[in-house]
GROMACS .gro file of C-alpha atoms in nm:
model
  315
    1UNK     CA    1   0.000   0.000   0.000
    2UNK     CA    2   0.081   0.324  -0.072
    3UNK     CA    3   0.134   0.622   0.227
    4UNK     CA    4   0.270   0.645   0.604
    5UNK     CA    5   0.177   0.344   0.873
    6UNK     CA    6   0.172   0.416   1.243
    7UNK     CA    7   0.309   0.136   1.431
    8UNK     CA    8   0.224   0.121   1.831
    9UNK     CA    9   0.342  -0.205   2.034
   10UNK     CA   10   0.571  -0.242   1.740
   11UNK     CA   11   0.839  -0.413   1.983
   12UNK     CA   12   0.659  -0.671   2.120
   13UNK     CA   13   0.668  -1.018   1.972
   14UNK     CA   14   0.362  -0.933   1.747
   15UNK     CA   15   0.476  -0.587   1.650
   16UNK     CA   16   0.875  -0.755   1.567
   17UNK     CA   17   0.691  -1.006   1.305
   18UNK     CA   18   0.488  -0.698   1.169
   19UNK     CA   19   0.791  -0.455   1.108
   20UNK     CA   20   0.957  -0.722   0.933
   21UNK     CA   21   0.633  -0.840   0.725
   22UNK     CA   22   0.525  -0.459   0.591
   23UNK     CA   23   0.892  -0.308   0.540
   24UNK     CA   24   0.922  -0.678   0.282
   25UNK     CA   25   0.636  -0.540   0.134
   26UNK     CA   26   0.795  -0.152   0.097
   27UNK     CA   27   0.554  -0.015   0.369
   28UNK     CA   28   0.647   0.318   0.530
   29UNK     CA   29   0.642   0.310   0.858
   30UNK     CA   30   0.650   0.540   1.184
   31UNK     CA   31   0.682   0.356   1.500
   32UNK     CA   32   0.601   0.422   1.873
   33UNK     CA   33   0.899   0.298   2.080
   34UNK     CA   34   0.976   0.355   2.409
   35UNK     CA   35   1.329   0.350   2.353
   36UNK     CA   36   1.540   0.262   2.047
   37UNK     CA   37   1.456  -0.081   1.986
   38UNK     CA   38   1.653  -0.364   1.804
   39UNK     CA   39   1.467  -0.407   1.456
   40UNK     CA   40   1.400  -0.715   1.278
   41UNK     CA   41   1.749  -0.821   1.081
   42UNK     CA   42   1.531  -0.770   0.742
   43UNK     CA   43   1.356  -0.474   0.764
   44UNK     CA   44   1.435  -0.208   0.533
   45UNK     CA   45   1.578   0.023   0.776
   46UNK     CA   46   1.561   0.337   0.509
   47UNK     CA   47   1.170   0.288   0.562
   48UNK     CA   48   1.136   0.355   0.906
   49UNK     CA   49   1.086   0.621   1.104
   50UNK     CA   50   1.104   0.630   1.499
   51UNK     CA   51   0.861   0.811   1.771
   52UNK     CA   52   0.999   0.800   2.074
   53UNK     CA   53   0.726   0.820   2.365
   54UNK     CA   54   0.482   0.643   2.547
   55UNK     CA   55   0.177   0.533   2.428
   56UNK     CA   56  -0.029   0.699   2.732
   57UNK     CA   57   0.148   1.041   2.611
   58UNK     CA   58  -0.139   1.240   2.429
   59UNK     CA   59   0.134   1.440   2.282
   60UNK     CA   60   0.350   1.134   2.167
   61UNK     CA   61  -0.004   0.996   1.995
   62UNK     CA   62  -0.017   1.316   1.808
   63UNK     CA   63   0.354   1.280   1.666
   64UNK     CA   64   0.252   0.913   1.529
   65UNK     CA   65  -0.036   0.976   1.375
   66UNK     CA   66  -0.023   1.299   1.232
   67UNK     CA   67   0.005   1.266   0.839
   68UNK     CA   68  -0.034   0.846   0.868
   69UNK     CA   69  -0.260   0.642   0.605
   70UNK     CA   70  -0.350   0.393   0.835
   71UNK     CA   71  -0.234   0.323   1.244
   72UNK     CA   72  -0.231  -0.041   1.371
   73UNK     CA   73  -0.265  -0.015   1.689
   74UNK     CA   74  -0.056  -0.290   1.868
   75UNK     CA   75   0.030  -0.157   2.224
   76UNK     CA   76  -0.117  -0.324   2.543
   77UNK     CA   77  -0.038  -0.512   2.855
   78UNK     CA   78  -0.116  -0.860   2.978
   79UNK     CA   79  -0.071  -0.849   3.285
   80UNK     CA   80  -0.094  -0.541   3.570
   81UNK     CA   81  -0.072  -0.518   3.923
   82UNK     CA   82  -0.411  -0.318   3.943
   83UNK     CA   83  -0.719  -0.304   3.705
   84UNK     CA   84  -0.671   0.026   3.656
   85UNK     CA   85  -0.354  -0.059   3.543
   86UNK     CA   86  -0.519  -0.243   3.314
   87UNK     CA   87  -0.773   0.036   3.155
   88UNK     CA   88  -0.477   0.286   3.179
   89UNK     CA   89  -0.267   0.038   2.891
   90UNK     CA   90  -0.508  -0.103   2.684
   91UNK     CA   91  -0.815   0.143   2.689
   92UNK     CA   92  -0.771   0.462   2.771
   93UNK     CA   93  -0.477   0.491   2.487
   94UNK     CA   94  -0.740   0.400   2.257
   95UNK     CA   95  -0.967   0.676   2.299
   96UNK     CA   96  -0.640   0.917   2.328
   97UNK     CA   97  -0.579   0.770   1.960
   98UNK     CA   98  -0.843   0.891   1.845
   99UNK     CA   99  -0.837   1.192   1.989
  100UNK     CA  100  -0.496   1.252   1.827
  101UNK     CA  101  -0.654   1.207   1.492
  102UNK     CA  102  -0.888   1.444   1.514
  103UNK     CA  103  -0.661   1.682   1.633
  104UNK     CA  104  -0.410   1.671   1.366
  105UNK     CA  105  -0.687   1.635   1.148
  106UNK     CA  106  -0.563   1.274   0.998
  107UNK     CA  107  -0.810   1.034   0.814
  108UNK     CA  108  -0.598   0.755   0.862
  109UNK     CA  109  -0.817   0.416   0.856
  110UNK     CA  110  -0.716   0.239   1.251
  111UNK     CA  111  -0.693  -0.119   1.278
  112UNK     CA  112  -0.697  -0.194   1.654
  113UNK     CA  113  -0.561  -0.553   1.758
  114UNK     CA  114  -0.769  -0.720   1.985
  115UNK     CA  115  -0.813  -1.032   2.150
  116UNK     CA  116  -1.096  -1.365   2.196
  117UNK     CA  117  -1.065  -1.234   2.576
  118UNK     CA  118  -1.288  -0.955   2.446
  119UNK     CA  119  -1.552  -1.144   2.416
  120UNK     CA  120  -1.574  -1.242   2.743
  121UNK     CA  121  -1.499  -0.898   2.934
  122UNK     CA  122  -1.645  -1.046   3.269
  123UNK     CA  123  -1.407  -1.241   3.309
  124UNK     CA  124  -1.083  -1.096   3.416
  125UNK     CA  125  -0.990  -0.715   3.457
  126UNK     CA  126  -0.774  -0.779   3.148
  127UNK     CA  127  -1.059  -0.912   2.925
  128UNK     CA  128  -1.277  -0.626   2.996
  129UNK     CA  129  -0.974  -0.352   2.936
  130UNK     CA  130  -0.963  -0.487   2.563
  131UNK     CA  131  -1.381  -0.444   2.530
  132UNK     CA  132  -1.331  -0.119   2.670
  133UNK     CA  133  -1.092  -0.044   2.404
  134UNK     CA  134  -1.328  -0.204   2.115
  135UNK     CA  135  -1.579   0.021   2.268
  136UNK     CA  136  -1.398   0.357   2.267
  137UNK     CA  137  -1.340   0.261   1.900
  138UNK     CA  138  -1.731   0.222   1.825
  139UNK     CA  139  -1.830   0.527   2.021
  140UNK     CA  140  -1.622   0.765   1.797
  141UNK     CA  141  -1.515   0.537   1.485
  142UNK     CA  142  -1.243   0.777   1.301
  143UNK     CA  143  -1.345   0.959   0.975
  144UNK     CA  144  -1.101   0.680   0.769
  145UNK     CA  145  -1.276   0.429   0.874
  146UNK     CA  146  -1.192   0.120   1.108
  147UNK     CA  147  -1.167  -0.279   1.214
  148UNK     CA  148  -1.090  -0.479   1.510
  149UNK     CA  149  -0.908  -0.801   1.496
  150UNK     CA  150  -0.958  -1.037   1.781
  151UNK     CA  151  -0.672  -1.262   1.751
  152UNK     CA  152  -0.665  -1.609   1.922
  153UNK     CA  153  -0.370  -1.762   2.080
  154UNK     CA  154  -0.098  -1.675   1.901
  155UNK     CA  155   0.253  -1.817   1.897
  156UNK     CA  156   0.540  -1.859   1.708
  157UNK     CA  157   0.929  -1.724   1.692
  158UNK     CA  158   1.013  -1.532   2.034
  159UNK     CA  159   0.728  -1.620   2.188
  160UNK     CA  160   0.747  -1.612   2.556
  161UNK     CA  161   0.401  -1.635   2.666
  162UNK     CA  162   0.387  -2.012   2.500
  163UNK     CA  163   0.721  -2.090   2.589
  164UNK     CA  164   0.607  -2.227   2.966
  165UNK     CA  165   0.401  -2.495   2.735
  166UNK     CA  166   0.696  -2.641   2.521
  167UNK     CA  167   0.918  -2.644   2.842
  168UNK     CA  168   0.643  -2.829   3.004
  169UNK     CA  169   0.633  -3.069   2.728
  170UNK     CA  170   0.965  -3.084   2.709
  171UNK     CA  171   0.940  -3.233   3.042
  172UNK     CA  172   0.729  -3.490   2.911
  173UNK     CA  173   0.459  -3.357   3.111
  174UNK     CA  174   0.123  -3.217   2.937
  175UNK     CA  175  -0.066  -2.977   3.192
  176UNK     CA  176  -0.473  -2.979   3.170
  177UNK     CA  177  -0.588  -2.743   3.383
  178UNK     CA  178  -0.899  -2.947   3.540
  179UNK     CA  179  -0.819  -3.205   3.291
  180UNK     CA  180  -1.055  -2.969   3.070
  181UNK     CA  181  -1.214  -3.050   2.784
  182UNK     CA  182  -1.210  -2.710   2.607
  183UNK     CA  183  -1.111  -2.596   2.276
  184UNK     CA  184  -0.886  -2.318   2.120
  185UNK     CA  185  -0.796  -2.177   1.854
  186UNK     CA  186  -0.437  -2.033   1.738
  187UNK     CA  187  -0.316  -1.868   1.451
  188UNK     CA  188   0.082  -1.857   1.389
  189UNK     CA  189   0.233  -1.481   1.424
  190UNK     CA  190   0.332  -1.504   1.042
  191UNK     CA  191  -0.013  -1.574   0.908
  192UNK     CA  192  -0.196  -1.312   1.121
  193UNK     CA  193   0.081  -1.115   1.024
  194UNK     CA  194   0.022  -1.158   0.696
  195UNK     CA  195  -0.348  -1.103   0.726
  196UNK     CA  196  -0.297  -0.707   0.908
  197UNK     CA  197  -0.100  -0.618   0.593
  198UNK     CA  198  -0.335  -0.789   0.377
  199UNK     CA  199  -0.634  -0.612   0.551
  200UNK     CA  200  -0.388  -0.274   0.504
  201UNK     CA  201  -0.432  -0.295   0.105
  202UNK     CA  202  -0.735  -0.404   0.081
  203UNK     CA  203  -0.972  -0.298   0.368
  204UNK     CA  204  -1.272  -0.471   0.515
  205UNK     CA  205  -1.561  -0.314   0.601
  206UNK     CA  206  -1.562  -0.158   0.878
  207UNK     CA  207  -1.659  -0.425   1.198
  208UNK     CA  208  -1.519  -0.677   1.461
  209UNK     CA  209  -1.367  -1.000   1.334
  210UNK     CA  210  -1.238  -1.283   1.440
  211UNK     CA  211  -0.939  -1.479   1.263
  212UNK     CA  212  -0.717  -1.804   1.329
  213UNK     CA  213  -0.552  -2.095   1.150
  214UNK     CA  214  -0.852  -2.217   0.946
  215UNK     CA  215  -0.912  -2.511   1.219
  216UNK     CA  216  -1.271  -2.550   1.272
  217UNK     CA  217  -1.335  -2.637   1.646
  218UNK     CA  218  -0.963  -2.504   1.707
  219UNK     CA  219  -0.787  -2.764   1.937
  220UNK     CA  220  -0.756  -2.898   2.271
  221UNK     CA  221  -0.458  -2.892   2.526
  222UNK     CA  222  -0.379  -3.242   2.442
  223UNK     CA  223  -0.437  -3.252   2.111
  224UNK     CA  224  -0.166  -2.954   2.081
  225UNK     CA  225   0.025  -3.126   2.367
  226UNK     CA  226   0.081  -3.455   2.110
  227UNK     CA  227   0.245  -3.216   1.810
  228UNK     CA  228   0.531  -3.071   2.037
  229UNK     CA  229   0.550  -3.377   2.186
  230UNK     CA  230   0.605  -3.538   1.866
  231UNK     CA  231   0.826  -3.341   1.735
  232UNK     CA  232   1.055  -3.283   2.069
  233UNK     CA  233   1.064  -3.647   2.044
  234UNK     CA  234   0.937  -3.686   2.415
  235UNK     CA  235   0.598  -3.889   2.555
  236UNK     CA  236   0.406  -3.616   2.730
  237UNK     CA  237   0.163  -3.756   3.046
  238UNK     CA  238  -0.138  -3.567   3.090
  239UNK     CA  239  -0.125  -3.427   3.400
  240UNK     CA  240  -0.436  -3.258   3.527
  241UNK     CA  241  -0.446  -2.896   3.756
  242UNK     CA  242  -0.751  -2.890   3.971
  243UNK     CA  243  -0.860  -2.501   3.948
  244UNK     CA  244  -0.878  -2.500   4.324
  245UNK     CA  245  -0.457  -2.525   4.326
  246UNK     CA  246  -0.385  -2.304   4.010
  247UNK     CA  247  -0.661  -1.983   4.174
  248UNK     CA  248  -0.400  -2.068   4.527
  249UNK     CA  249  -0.060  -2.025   4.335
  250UNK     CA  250  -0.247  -1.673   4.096
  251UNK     CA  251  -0.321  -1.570   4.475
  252UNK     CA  252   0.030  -1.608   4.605
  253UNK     CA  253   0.200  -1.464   4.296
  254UNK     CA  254  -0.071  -1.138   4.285
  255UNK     CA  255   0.056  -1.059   4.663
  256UNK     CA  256   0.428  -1.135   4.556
  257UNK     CA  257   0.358  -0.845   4.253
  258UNK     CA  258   0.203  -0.625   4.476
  259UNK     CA  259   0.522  -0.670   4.723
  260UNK     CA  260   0.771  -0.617   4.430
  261UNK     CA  261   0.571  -0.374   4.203
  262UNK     CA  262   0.628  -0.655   3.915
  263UNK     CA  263   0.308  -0.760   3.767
  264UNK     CA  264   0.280  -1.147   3.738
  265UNK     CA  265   0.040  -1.313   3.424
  266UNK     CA  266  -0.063  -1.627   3.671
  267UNK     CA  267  -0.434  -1.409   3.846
  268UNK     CA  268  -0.748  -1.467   4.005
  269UNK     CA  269  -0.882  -1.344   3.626
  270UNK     CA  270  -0.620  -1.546   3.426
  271UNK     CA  271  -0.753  -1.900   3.597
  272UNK     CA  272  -1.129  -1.782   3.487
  273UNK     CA  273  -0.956  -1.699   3.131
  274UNK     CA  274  -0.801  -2.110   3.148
  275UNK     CA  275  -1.087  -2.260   3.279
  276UNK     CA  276  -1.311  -2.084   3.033
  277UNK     CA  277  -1.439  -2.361   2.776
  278UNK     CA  278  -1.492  -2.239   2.446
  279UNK     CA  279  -1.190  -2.001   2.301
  280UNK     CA  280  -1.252  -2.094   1.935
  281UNK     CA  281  -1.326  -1.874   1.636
  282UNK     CA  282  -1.634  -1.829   1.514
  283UNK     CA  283  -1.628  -1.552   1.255
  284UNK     CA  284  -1.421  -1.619   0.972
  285UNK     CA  285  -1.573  -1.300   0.803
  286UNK     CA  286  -1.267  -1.163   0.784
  287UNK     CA  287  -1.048  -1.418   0.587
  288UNK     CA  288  -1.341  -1.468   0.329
  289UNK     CA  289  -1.298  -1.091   0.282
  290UNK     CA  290  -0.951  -1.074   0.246
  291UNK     CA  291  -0.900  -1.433   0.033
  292UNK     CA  292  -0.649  -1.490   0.337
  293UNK     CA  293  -0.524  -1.862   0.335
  294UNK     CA  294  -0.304  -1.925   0.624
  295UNK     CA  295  -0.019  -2.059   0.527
  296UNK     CA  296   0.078  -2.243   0.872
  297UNK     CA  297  -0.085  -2.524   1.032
  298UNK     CA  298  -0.037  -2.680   1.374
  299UNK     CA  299   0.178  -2.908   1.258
  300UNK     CA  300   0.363  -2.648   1.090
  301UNK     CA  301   0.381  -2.398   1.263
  302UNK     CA  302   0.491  -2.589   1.599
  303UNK     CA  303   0.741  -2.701   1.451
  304UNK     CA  304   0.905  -2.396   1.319
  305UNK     CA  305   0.814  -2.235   1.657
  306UNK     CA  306   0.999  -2.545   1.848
  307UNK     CA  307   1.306  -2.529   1.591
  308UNK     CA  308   1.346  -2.158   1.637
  309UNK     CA  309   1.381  -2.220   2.039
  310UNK     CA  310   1.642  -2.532   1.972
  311UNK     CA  311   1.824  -2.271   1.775
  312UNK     CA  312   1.807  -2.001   2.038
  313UNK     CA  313   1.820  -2.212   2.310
  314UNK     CA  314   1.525  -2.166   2.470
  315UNK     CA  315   1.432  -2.480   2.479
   0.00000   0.00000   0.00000
């Protein structure tokens, strides 16, 4: 596509794929960094342009934006020591986003990443932070028009929020919370990549999707428990986690944040996330829009995820 993108979150594991995926494709880009960040290897370095600033700075907003085609929203937290932690990260810079836009008078189309969790706000103080976002968006949709994403699980290269579950595995050991019987779905961070830049040339109408791998039903924890086992080579035992012990250990690690001032992902609102049966897409709107085909299966994509850890010695 043709013009400037705004880039927030754009060092986080998501926002590192993303760089690399629109500067192949001879995007501009203008991104909000907190400090000078180490770019992907092959981005086109010529292409980028750095904001350096906080994403709850109004001011800072109005430096990314100003003059931008489109802003892709990234930025957020997953964990917090307080919920209005939460709403200060992944809300409130929402609605200062669009703010900004209207006062540099940009018509830049904003695609805000979301999350599943979104759908199910009551469920932790994080969940409802991203449907507070979505709804900032809805109350005062910009003048260049709009979509959400709500992205499954997503994993791949540099992932450290899935890395506890291929250590685990590792182990030989495959943990069910409750020995649940849920399902989720995933989408590798090079296809959904792929989709945001897709969705950048050739816009949707504007709405809330939904997008993942392609797998209808998504999977269960031992169904995606038996690929990385397979391919670490290693027999993984199902080993159940009654809810009772994992809400005990979120408990002891919310009071050892609070002591510390680091947030910790294991809360009271996490364990209702896990325990929470049905995670799976249901709106494939969005790929039927695009013609998106993801390129990277389970099978796949674990496997490049895995062989990227080997090689970095993660795992």
């Amino acid at each position: 596509m043709s013009g400037l993108v705004a880039v927030s979150g754009a060092t986080g594991f998501i926002g590192q794929h993303l760089i690399a995926t629109l500067s192949a494709r001879g995007v501009r880009l203008r991104l909000l960094v907190r400090r000078l960040p180490v770019l992907p290897a092959d981005a086109a370095i010529g292409s980028i342009e750095l904001v350096l600033g906080d994403v709850t700075d109004p001011p800072t907003l109005r430096r990314l934006v100003s003059g931008a085609t489109a802003v892709i929203h990234l930025a957020g937290a997953i964990k917090a020591l307080r919920r209005a932690d939460f709403f200060r990260q992944n809300a409130q810079p929402v609605a200062d986003l669009l703010a900004a836009l209207a006062a540099t008078d940009t018509r830049a189309r904003v695609l805000l990443m979301s999350s599943l969790a979104a759908r199910e706000p009551h469920l932790s103080d994080y969940a409802a932070s991203k449907r507070a976002g979505e709804d900032h968006l809805l109350a005062a949709p910009p003048v260049g028009g709009w979509h959400v994403i709500r992205a499954p699980a997503v994993y791949g290269p540099g992932d450290r929020a899935t890395l506890a579950f291929f250590r685990w595995v590792k182990r030989g050991i495959a943990p069910l919370p409750g020995g649940r019987p849920g399902r989720v779905s995933l989408i590798h961070v090079a296809d959904l990549c792929g989709a945001v830049a897709t969705a950048l040339g050739r816009p949707p109408a504007d709405g809330i999707y939904e997008i993942d791998d392609g797998t209808d039903g998504g999977y269960s924890l031992r169904e995606m428990a038996a690929v990385a086992a397979e391919r670490l080579g290693r027999r993984a035992r199902p080993v159940p986690l009654p809810r009772p012990l994992l809400t005990g250990v979120a408990g002891l690690q919310q009071v050892i944040a609070r002591l510390t001032g680091q947030p910790a992902i294991l809360s009271p609102g996490k364990v209702r996330e896990i325990f929470h049966p049905d995670w799976r897409v249901r709106d494939r709107r969005l790929a039927g829009a695009l013609g998106f085909a993801p390129r990277l299966d389970i099978r796949r994509g674990f496997t490049e995820t895995i062989d990227w850890y080997v090689r970095h010695k993660w795992l």
